[in-house]
Short mmCIF file of C-alpha atoms and ligand atoms in Angstrom, two decimals:
data_model
loop_
_atom_site.label_atom_id
_atom_site.label_comp_id
_atom_site.label_asym_id
_atom_site.label_seq_id
_atom_site.Cartn_x
_atom_site.Cartn_y
_atom_site.Cartn_z
CA MET A 1 3.03 -3.74 38.84
CA ALA A 2 0.84 -5.92 36.48
CA LYS A 3 -0.22 -3.91 33.30
CA LYS A 4 -3.15 -4.76 31.31
CA LEU A 5 -2.59 -4.44 27.39
CA HIS A 6 -5.93 -4.14 25.77
CA PHE A 7 -6.24 -5.00 22.08
CA PRO A 8 -8.50 -2.93 19.55
CA ASP A 9 -12.19 -3.92 19.60
CA GLY A 10 -13.11 -6.07 16.98
CA PHE A 11 -9.61 -7.86 17.08
CA LEU A 12 -9.69 -11.01 15.43
CA TRP A 13 -8.33 -14.06 17.38
CA GLY A 14 -7.80 -17.73 16.01
CA ALA A 15 -5.52 -20.31 14.68
CA ALA A 16 -4.43 -21.07 11.03
CA THR A 17 -4.13 -24.38 9.20
CA SER A 18 -3.55 -25.26 5.52
CA SER A 19 -5.35 -27.69 3.32
CA TYR A 20 -2.46 -30.35 2.65
CA GLN A 21 -1.12 -30.26 6.02
CA VAL A 22 -4.32 -31.12 7.86
CA GLU A 23 -6.93 -32.73 5.43
CA GLY A 24 -5.20 -36.02 4.56
CA ILE A 25 -4.36 -37.70 1.39
CA ILE A 26 -5.12 -36.19 -2.10
CA LYS A 27 -3.35 -37.82 -4.64
CA ASN A 28 -3.42 -35.45 -7.66
CA VAL A 29 -0.80 -32.88 -6.10
CA ASP A 30 2.70 -32.15 -6.64
CA TRP A 31 3.77 -33.09 -3.16
CA TYR A 32 1.93 -36.37 -3.14
CA LYS A 33 3.48 -37.43 -6.52
CA ALA A 34 7.01 -36.41 -5.01
CA ALA A 35 6.09 -38.49 -1.96
CA GLU A 36 5.36 -41.59 -4.19
CA LYS A 37 8.85 -41.21 -5.55
CA GLY A 38 10.17 -40.90 -1.81
CA ARG A 39 11.56 -37.46 -2.06
CA VAL A 40 9.56 -35.76 0.54
CA PRO A 41 7.45 -37.71 3.39
CA LEU A 42 4.12 -39.08 2.83
CA VAL A 43 1.00 -37.16 3.82
CA HIS A 44 -1.07 -40.22 5.23
CA ASN A 45 -4.42 -39.43 6.90
CA GLY A 46 -2.69 -38.37 9.95
CA ILE A 47 -5.32 -35.97 11.06
CA ASN A 48 -8.44 -36.28 8.98
CA HIS A 49 -9.47 -32.61 9.02
CA TYR A 50 -11.29 -33.35 5.84
CA GLN A 51 -13.77 -35.41 7.70
CA GLU A 52 -13.47 -33.96 11.20
CA PHE A 53 -13.53 -30.22 10.23
CA GLU A 54 -17.10 -29.68 12.31
CA ASN A 55 -15.68 -31.43 15.34
CA ASP A 56 -12.18 -29.09 14.93
CA PHE A 57 -14.22 -25.88 14.72
CA ASP A 58 -16.12 -26.90 17.79
CA LEU A 59 -12.79 -27.17 19.63
CA ALA A 60 -11.87 -23.69 18.13
CA ARG A 61 -15.05 -22.29 19.34
CA GLU A 62 -14.65 -23.62 22.83
CA LEU A 63 -11.19 -22.20 23.02
CA GLY A 64 -12.71 -18.67 22.31
CA HIS A 65 -11.65 -18.13 18.71
CA ASN A 66 -13.64 -15.69 16.66
CA ALA A 67 -11.57 -16.25 13.55
CA HIS A 68 -9.92 -19.18 11.69
CA ARG A 69 -7.59 -19.09 8.67
CA PHE A 70 -7.54 -21.99 6.63
CA SER A 71 -6.73 -22.76 2.73
CA ILE A 72 -8.43 -24.33 -0.33
CA GLU A 73 -6.76 -27.20 -1.90
CA TRP A 74 -6.58 -26.09 -5.71
CA ALA A 75 -6.44 -29.49 -7.03
CA ARG A 76 -9.63 -30.32 -5.21
CA ILE A 77 -11.51 -27.36 -6.98
CA GLU A 78 -9.77 -28.04 -10.45
CA PRO A 79 -8.62 -31.60 -10.57
CA HIS A 80 -8.11 -31.61 -14.34
CA GLU A 81 -7.19 -28.48 -16.28
CA GLY A 82 -10.08 -26.05 -16.70
CA GLU A 83 -12.62 -28.54 -15.12
CA LEU A 84 -14.27 -27.41 -11.83
CA SER A 85 -15.24 -30.21 -9.41
CA GLU A 86 -18.58 -29.83 -7.81
CA GLU A 87 -17.54 -32.06 -5.09
CA GLY A 88 -14.59 -29.77 -4.11
CA VAL A 89 -16.82 -26.69 -4.19
CA THR A 90 -19.42 -28.37 -2.14
CA HIS A 91 -16.78 -29.32 0.50
CA TYR A 92 -15.49 -25.84 1.09
CA GLN A 93 -19.05 -24.20 0.91
CA GLU A 94 -19.47 -26.49 3.92
CA VAL A 95 -16.46 -25.59 5.68
CA LEU A 96 -17.46 -21.82 5.22
CA ARG A 97 -20.98 -22.77 6.60
CA ALA A 98 -19.58 -24.57 9.36
CA LEU A 99 -17.30 -21.45 10.58
CA ARG A 100 -20.10 -19.03 10.05
CA ALA A 101 -22.42 -21.17 12.02
CA ARG A 102 -20.22 -20.69 14.85
CA ASN A 103 -19.45 -17.10 14.76
CA ILE A 104 -16.05 -17.76 13.42
CA THR A 105 -14.80 -15.16 10.62
CA PRO A 106 -13.20 -17.25 7.92
CA ALA A 107 -9.87 -16.01 6.59
CA VAL A 108 -9.38 -18.04 3.45
CA THR A 109 -6.07 -18.54 1.69
CA LEU A 110 -6.74 -19.67 -1.81
CA TRP A 111 -3.35 -21.37 -2.36
CA HIS A 112 -0.83 -22.60 0.14
CA PHE A 113 2.11 -24.41 -1.43
CA THR A 114 0.53 -27.37 -3.11
CA LEU A 115 -0.05 -27.38 -7.04
CA PRO A 116 -2.43 -29.49 -8.90
CA ASP A 117 -0.58 -32.17 -10.63
CA TRP A 118 -1.65 -31.24 -14.09
CA LEU A 119 -0.21 -27.85 -13.49
CA ALA A 120 2.99 -28.89 -11.91
CA ARG A 121 3.75 -30.94 -14.97
CA LYS A 122 3.28 -28.26 -17.28
CA GLY A 123 6.19 -26.53 -15.30
CA GLY A 124 4.07 -24.90 -12.25
CA ILE A 125 4.93 -21.51 -11.06
CA THR A 126 7.43 -20.63 -13.67
CA HIS A 127 5.19 -21.49 -16.68
CA LYS A 128 4.37 -18.36 -18.50
CA GLU A 129 0.71 -18.92 -18.28
CA PHE A 130 0.78 -19.55 -14.59
CA PRO A 131 -0.84 -15.93 -13.75
CA PHE A 132 -3.54 -16.83 -16.16
CA TYR A 133 -4.09 -20.40 -14.33
CA PHE A 134 -4.20 -18.70 -10.98
CA ALA A 135 -6.53 -15.90 -11.84
CA ARG A 136 -8.79 -18.57 -13.45
CA TYR A 137 -8.92 -20.69 -10.59
CA ALA A 138 -9.45 -17.36 -8.21
CA SER A 139 -12.57 -16.67 -10.66
CA PHE A 140 -14.00 -20.14 -10.26
CA LEU A 141 -13.81 -19.61 -6.49
CA ALA A 142 -15.36 -16.04 -6.51
CA ASP A 143 -18.09 -17.20 -8.70
CA ARG A 144 -18.97 -20.35 -6.65
CA LEU A 145 -18.27 -19.76 -2.95
CA ASN A 146 -20.23 -17.77 -0.52
CA LEU A 147 -17.02 -15.47 0.50
CA ASP A 148 -19.33 -13.09 2.31
CA GLY A 149 -17.63 -11.46 5.29
CA CYS A 150 -14.29 -13.53 4.71
CA LEU A 151 -10.97 -12.11 4.89
CA VAL A 152 -9.54 -13.46 1.26
CA PHE A 153 -5.51 -13.95 1.09
CA THR A 154 -4.53 -15.03 -2.51
CA MET A 155 -1.47 -16.78 -1.79
CA ASN A 156 0.75 -17.94 1.22
CA GLU A 157 4.46 -16.93 1.46
CA PRO A 158 5.48 -16.47 -2.29
CA HIS A 159 9.10 -16.31 -1.18
CA VAL A 160 9.29 -19.30 0.86
CA GLN A 161 7.85 -21.31 -2.03
CA MET A 162 10.40 -20.09 -4.36
CA GLU A 163 13.35 -20.57 -2.06
CA MET A 164 12.51 -24.11 -0.98
CA GLY A 165 11.38 -25.23 -4.70
CA TRP A 166 13.96 -23.42 -6.62
CA LEU A 167 17.00 -22.34 -4.67
CA VAL A 168 17.34 -24.77 -1.45
CA GLY A 169 15.61 -27.70 -3.58
CA LYS A 170 14.03 -29.32 -0.71
CA TRP A 171 10.24 -28.89 -1.97
CA PRO A 172 8.78 -29.66 -5.44
CA PRO A 173 10.21 -29.11 -8.15
CA PHE A 174 13.44 -29.87 -6.27
CA HIS A 175 15.38 -27.12 -8.39
CA LYS A 176 18.71 -26.23 -6.46
CA GLY A 177 20.41 -22.98 -7.04
CA ASP A 178 18.06 -22.06 -10.12
CA PHE A 179 18.33 -18.34 -10.04
CA ILE A 180 16.62 -17.57 -13.13
CA GLY A 181 13.68 -19.76 -12.25
CA TRP A 182 13.48 -17.94 -8.79
CA MET A 183 13.44 -14.57 -10.52
CA ARG A 184 10.95 -15.82 -13.03
CA GLY A 185 8.64 -17.51 -10.24
CA LEU A 186 8.69 -14.22 -8.08
CA ARG A 187 7.54 -12.04 -10.95
CA ASN A 188 4.82 -14.71 -12.03
CA LEU A 189 3.55 -14.97 -8.50
CA SER A 190 3.13 -10.96 -8.01
CA ARG A 191 1.41 -11.01 -11.56
CA ALA A 192 -0.65 -13.92 -10.46
CA HIS A 193 -1.69 -12.41 -7.30
CA SER A 194 -2.67 -9.01 -9.09
CA LYS A 195 -4.77 -10.86 -11.56
CA ALA A 196 -6.42 -12.85 -8.98
CA TYR A 197 -7.36 -9.73 -7.10
CA GLU A 198 -8.77 -8.01 -9.97
CA LYS A 199 -10.89 -11.18 -10.47
CA ILE A 200 -12.14 -11.29 -6.95
CA LYS A 201 -12.90 -7.57 -6.71
CA GLU A 202 -14.82 -7.66 -9.90
CA LYS A 203 -17.19 -10.00 -8.39
CA HIS A 204 -17.05 -8.83 -4.71
CA PRO A 205 -15.96 -5.24 -4.42
CA GLU A 206 -16.42 -5.15 -0.86
CA LEU A 207 -13.93 -7.74 0.21
CA SER A 208 -10.69 -7.10 1.65
CA VAL A 209 -8.13 -9.00 -0.27
CA GLY A 210 -4.39 -9.52 0.54
CA VAL A 211 -1.30 -11.55 0.45
CA VAL A 212 0.47 -13.63 3.24
CA LEU A 213 3.96 -12.87 3.53
CA HIS A 214 6.66 -14.57 5.56
CA GLY A 215 7.95 -11.61 7.30
CA LYS A 216 11.66 -11.18 8.79
CA TYR A 217 13.39 -8.93 11.18
CA GLY A 218 17.42 -8.77 10.65
CA ARG A 219 19.47 -7.99 13.50
CA ALA A 220 22.91 -6.70 12.97
CA ASN A 221 25.98 -5.47 14.97
CA TRP A 222 27.76 -2.19 14.39
CA ASN A 223 29.44 -3.46 11.18
CA PRO A 224 27.94 -1.38 8.30
CA ILE A 225 28.09 -4.47 5.92
CA ASN A 226 26.24 -6.51 8.35
CA LYS A 227 23.33 -3.54 8.70
CA LEU A 228 23.15 -3.63 4.92
CA ARG A 229 22.61 -7.46 5.06
CA ALA A 230 19.79 -7.24 7.72
CA ARG A 231 18.12 -4.43 5.48
CA LEU A 232 18.37 -6.44 2.36
CA LEU A 233 16.88 -9.44 3.86
CA MET A 234 14.01 -6.98 5.37
CA TRP A 235 13.59 -5.36 2.02
CA TYR A 236 13.31 -9.07 0.09
CA ARG A 237 11.02 -10.68 2.52
CA ASN A 238 8.77 -7.93 3.77
CA HIS A 239 8.77 -5.32 1.04
CA GLN A 240 9.82 -6.72 -2.52
CA PHE A 241 6.43 -8.47 -3.29
CA LEU A 242 4.37 -5.64 -1.87
CA ASP A 243 6.07 -3.18 -3.75
CA ALA A 244 5.60 -4.90 -6.86
CA VAL A 245 1.47 -5.50 -6.11
CA GLU A 246 0.78 -2.29 -3.77
CA GLU A 247 -2.19 -1.01 -5.71
CA LYS A 248 -3.77 -4.53 -5.43
CA VAL A 249 -3.42 -5.16 -1.74
CA ASP A 250 -6.35 -4.07 0.80
CA MET A 251 -4.54 -5.87 3.66
CA ILE A 252 -1.41 -7.47 4.64
CA GLY A 253 -1.01 -11.17 5.96
CA PHE A 254 2.14 -11.37 7.87
CA ASN A 255 3.61 -14.47 9.31
CA TYR A 256 6.43 -14.20 11.78
CA TYR A 257 8.36 -17.16 13.15
CA ARG A 258 11.79 -15.89 13.65
CA HIS A 259 14.76 -13.25 13.22
CA HIS A 260 18.15 -13.66 11.59
CA SER A 261 21.37 -12.22 13.04
CA PHE A 262 24.21 -10.82 11.31
CA GLY A 263 27.70 -10.59 12.99
CA LEU A 264 25.93 -11.29 16.52
CA ARG A 265 26.48 -14.48 18.42
CA ASP A 266 24.10 -14.11 21.21
CA THR A 267 21.74 -17.09 21.92
CA PHE A 268 18.04 -17.37 22.89
CA PRO A 269 15.79 -20.21 23.74
CA LYS A 270 15.03 -22.59 21.00
CA THR A 271 11.88 -24.38 19.56
CA ASP A 272 12.06 -28.08 18.83
CA PHE A 273 12.67 -27.11 15.20
CA GLY A 274 15.95 -25.67 16.58
CA TRP A 275 14.78 -21.86 15.55
CA TYR A 276 15.60 -19.23 18.17
CA ILE A 277 12.76 -17.50 20.03
CA TYR A 278 12.97 -13.85 19.73
CA PRO A 279 9.68 -12.15 20.23
CA GLU A 280 10.88 -8.66 20.04
CA GLY A 281 11.64 -9.19 16.38
CA ILE A 282 7.90 -9.08 15.55
CA TYR A 283 7.67 -5.68 16.92
CA HIS A 284 10.58 -4.42 14.56
CA ALA A 285 9.12 -6.33 11.54
CA LEU A 286 5.70 -4.69 12.04
CA CYS A 287 7.09 -1.30 12.56
CA ASP A 288 8.78 -1.88 9.18
CA MET A 289 5.50 -2.40 7.67
CA LYS A 290 3.85 0.73 8.77
CA LYS A 291 4.53 2.66 5.75
CA TYR A 292 1.90 0.80 3.65
CA LYS A 293 -0.65 2.22 6.09
CA LYS A 294 -2.94 -0.96 5.36
CA PRO A 295 -4.65 -3.08 7.93
CA ILE A 296 -2.15 -6.06 9.09
CA TYR A 297 -3.20 -9.55 10.15
CA ILE A 298 -0.52 -11.71 11.78
CA THR A 299 -1.79 -14.77 9.68
CA GLU A 300 0.97 -17.20 11.34
CA ASN A 301 3.00 -17.21 14.39
CA GLY A 302 3.89 -20.37 16.44
CA LEU A 303 6.21 -22.92 17.46
CA ALA A 304 7.07 -26.60 17.52
CA ASP A 305 6.84 -27.43 21.18
CA ALA A 306 6.01 -31.17 21.72
CA LYS A 307 5.86 -30.98 25.54
CA ASP A 308 4.15 -27.79 25.53
CA GLU A 309 6.58 -26.09 27.84
CA LYS A 310 7.53 -22.86 25.92
CA ARG A 311 3.90 -22.01 23.98
CA ALA A 312 1.97 -20.27 26.41
CA LYS A 313 4.73 -18.04 26.92
CA PHE A 314 5.77 -17.63 23.31
CA ILE A 315 2.34 -16.42 22.75
CA ARG A 316 2.25 -13.86 25.50
CA ASP A 317 5.67 -12.62 24.60
CA HIS A 318 4.87 -12.29 21.00
CA LEU A 319 1.68 -10.37 21.73
CA LYS A 320 3.33 -8.14 24.09
CA TRP A 321 5.37 -6.93 21.32
CA VAL A 322 2.55 -6.94 19.02
CA HIS A 323 0.65 -4.66 21.23
CA ARG A 324 3.45 -2.47 21.25
CA GLY A 325 3.38 -2.10 17.64
CA ILE A 326 -0.18 -0.98 17.92
CA VAL A 327 0.35 1.47 20.40
CA GLU A 328 2.91 2.88 18.08
CA GLY A 329 0.40 3.17 15.20
CA VAL A 330 0.83 -0.13 13.26
CA ASP A 331 -2.59 -1.05 12.32
CA VAL A 332 -2.88 -4.65 13.39
CA GLN A 333 -6.20 -6.01 13.47
CA GLY A 334 -5.84 -9.84 14.11
CA TYR A 335 -3.65 -12.64 15.29
CA PHE A 336 -3.71 -16.30 14.14
CA TYR A 337 -1.68 -18.71 16.08
CA TRP A 338 0.17 -21.41 13.79
CA SER A 339 -1.43 -23.89 14.06
CA LEU A 340 -4.88 -25.25 15.49
CA LEU A 341 -3.67 -28.68 15.22
CA ASP A 342 -0.56 -30.66 15.03
CA ASN A 343 0.07 -31.28 11.43
CA PHE A 344 2.14 -32.42 8.42
CA GLU A 345 5.23 -30.33 8.52
CA TRP A 346 6.38 -30.61 4.86
CA ALA A 347 9.94 -31.99 4.62
CA GLU A 348 9.98 -32.76 8.13
CA GLY A 349 6.59 -34.90 7.93
CA TYR A 350 4.89 -35.34 11.32
CA LYS A 351 7.86 -34.77 13.45
CA MET A 352 7.12 -31.10 14.56
CA ARG A 353 4.25 -30.36 16.84
CA PHE A 354 3.03 -26.73 16.33
CA GLY A 355 -0.51 -27.33 17.40
CA LEU A 356 -3.13 -25.68 20.25
CA ILE A 357 -4.35 -29.27 20.05
CA GLU A 358 -2.38 -32.38 20.18
CA ILE A 359 -3.01 -35.08 17.81
CA ASP A 360 -2.59 -39.01 18.44
CA PHE A 361 -1.71 -39.57 14.76
CA ALA A 362 -2.35 -43.25 15.03
CA THR A 363 -6.02 -42.67 16.63
CA LYS A 364 -6.82 -39.20 15.62
CA GLU A 365 -7.84 -38.10 19.17
CA ARG A 366 -7.62 -34.48 19.78
CA ASN A 367 -6.46 -33.26 23.04
CA ILE A 368 -6.45 -29.31 23.84
CA ARG A 369 -3.06 -28.41 25.19
CA ASN A 370 -2.93 -26.27 28.20
CA SER A 371 -1.32 -23.20 26.30
CA ALA A 372 -4.54 -23.34 24.22
CA TRP A 373 -6.36 -22.34 27.52
CA GLU A 374 -3.93 -19.62 28.40
CA PHE A 375 -4.20 -18.19 24.85
CA LYS A 376 -8.02 -18.33 25.62
CA LYS A 377 -7.77 -16.21 28.57
CA ILE A 378 -6.23 -13.37 26.53
CA ILE A 379 -9.04 -13.75 23.81
CA ASP A 380 -11.87 -13.76 26.29
CA THR A 381 -10.75 -10.29 27.79
CA ASN A 382 -9.06 -8.96 24.51
CA THR A 383 -6.36 -8.16 27.13
CA LEU A 384 -2.98 -9.57 27.89
CA GLU A 385 -2.04 -9.01 31.47
CA THR A 386 1.72 -8.76 32.03
C1 BGC B 1 4.19 -22.08 6.50
C2 BGC B 1 3.40 -23.21 7.07
C3 BGC B 1 4.29 -24.16 7.99
C4 BGC B 1 5.23 -23.23 9.00
C5 BGC B 1 5.87 -23.84 10.15
C6 BGC B 1 5.09 -21.23 7.34
O1 BGC B 1 6.20 -20.78 6.58
O2 BGC B 1 3.09 -21.23 6.09
O3 BGC B 1 2.77 -23.98 5.98
O4 BGC B 1 3.81 -25.19 8.55
O5 BGC B 1 5.88 -22.01 8.47
O6 BGC B 1 7.05 -24.26 9.55
#
């Protein structure tokens, strides 16, 4: 028999983007400099969201979204060390205004992976003054932007940033196996978060401020060593950062894409990225976060699926498990699909298509995918029918 799963009143529904992935070319950031040297793909003006944001927010509204997560490009606000750009401030004021005008709650991420070139050249995240630089930037924003009613996330996925840049070496600054840098970076990032949190709360004590983590669920077979490996993965990705900053977090942003198996060989349907789809994992990962007793927002959950064959089911299946978490007492207050638009997928360039809205990268034409309409049905009724 069909069941109706109701989500809590006031639940936030929307999609997420990040500045570098959608705005188009900006030259004074580490990723652009690395692209010039051929080390990562070039972010050309594939999407033009910097110019088209009003139109894109109209589409989000048409799709029923009542919230939207986006990020601010640090280099647009502080293109040179210590100097605030009025142009940058005005742009993001306009973005906030455009969202509010459409009754869309803004969820702002202050920093999503890309660093201003001046800071990257000094050593970036591992520079001893990094927490100071980040807090000063956060303070500029808290002074100059109208953040009323926003959810504020300081930074996106500190672990992914450190792994890709300092262990795997596929992202700037391309260090491979630099364990000391990785540890120093993680420590700097938690300090940077805490300092930024204080600066924002000094000016806006009423705002909810948190951090976005890339959460994980580890599945293991009977073997105690595999069970331990799964636990360790979950401790590292779900808890290490929060335990360091717990007093300075009002809410948790939780991104969930996939699980990891230890000693298990079963297979599942795959996304275009080759990632297994395992919706139940989001439930276990959320239950693992219950102990913080803080509101949780699913700040990213999505898949690369150019043909839009699996997306609607992916969203429904994940929401079913999110709902089960809610029923069991996890305080989930919102869900942001990744992503609103097809966009620049870091080291993969424009190959992976995550969007609810398809983009023709040559003409910039937007086309709403069918799965986006399916998602709208859930949003409109605040209910998932299974
Ligand atoms: C990141 C996004 C990225 C997505 C898909 C997340 O880890 O926050 O920037 O596009 O994963 O790979």
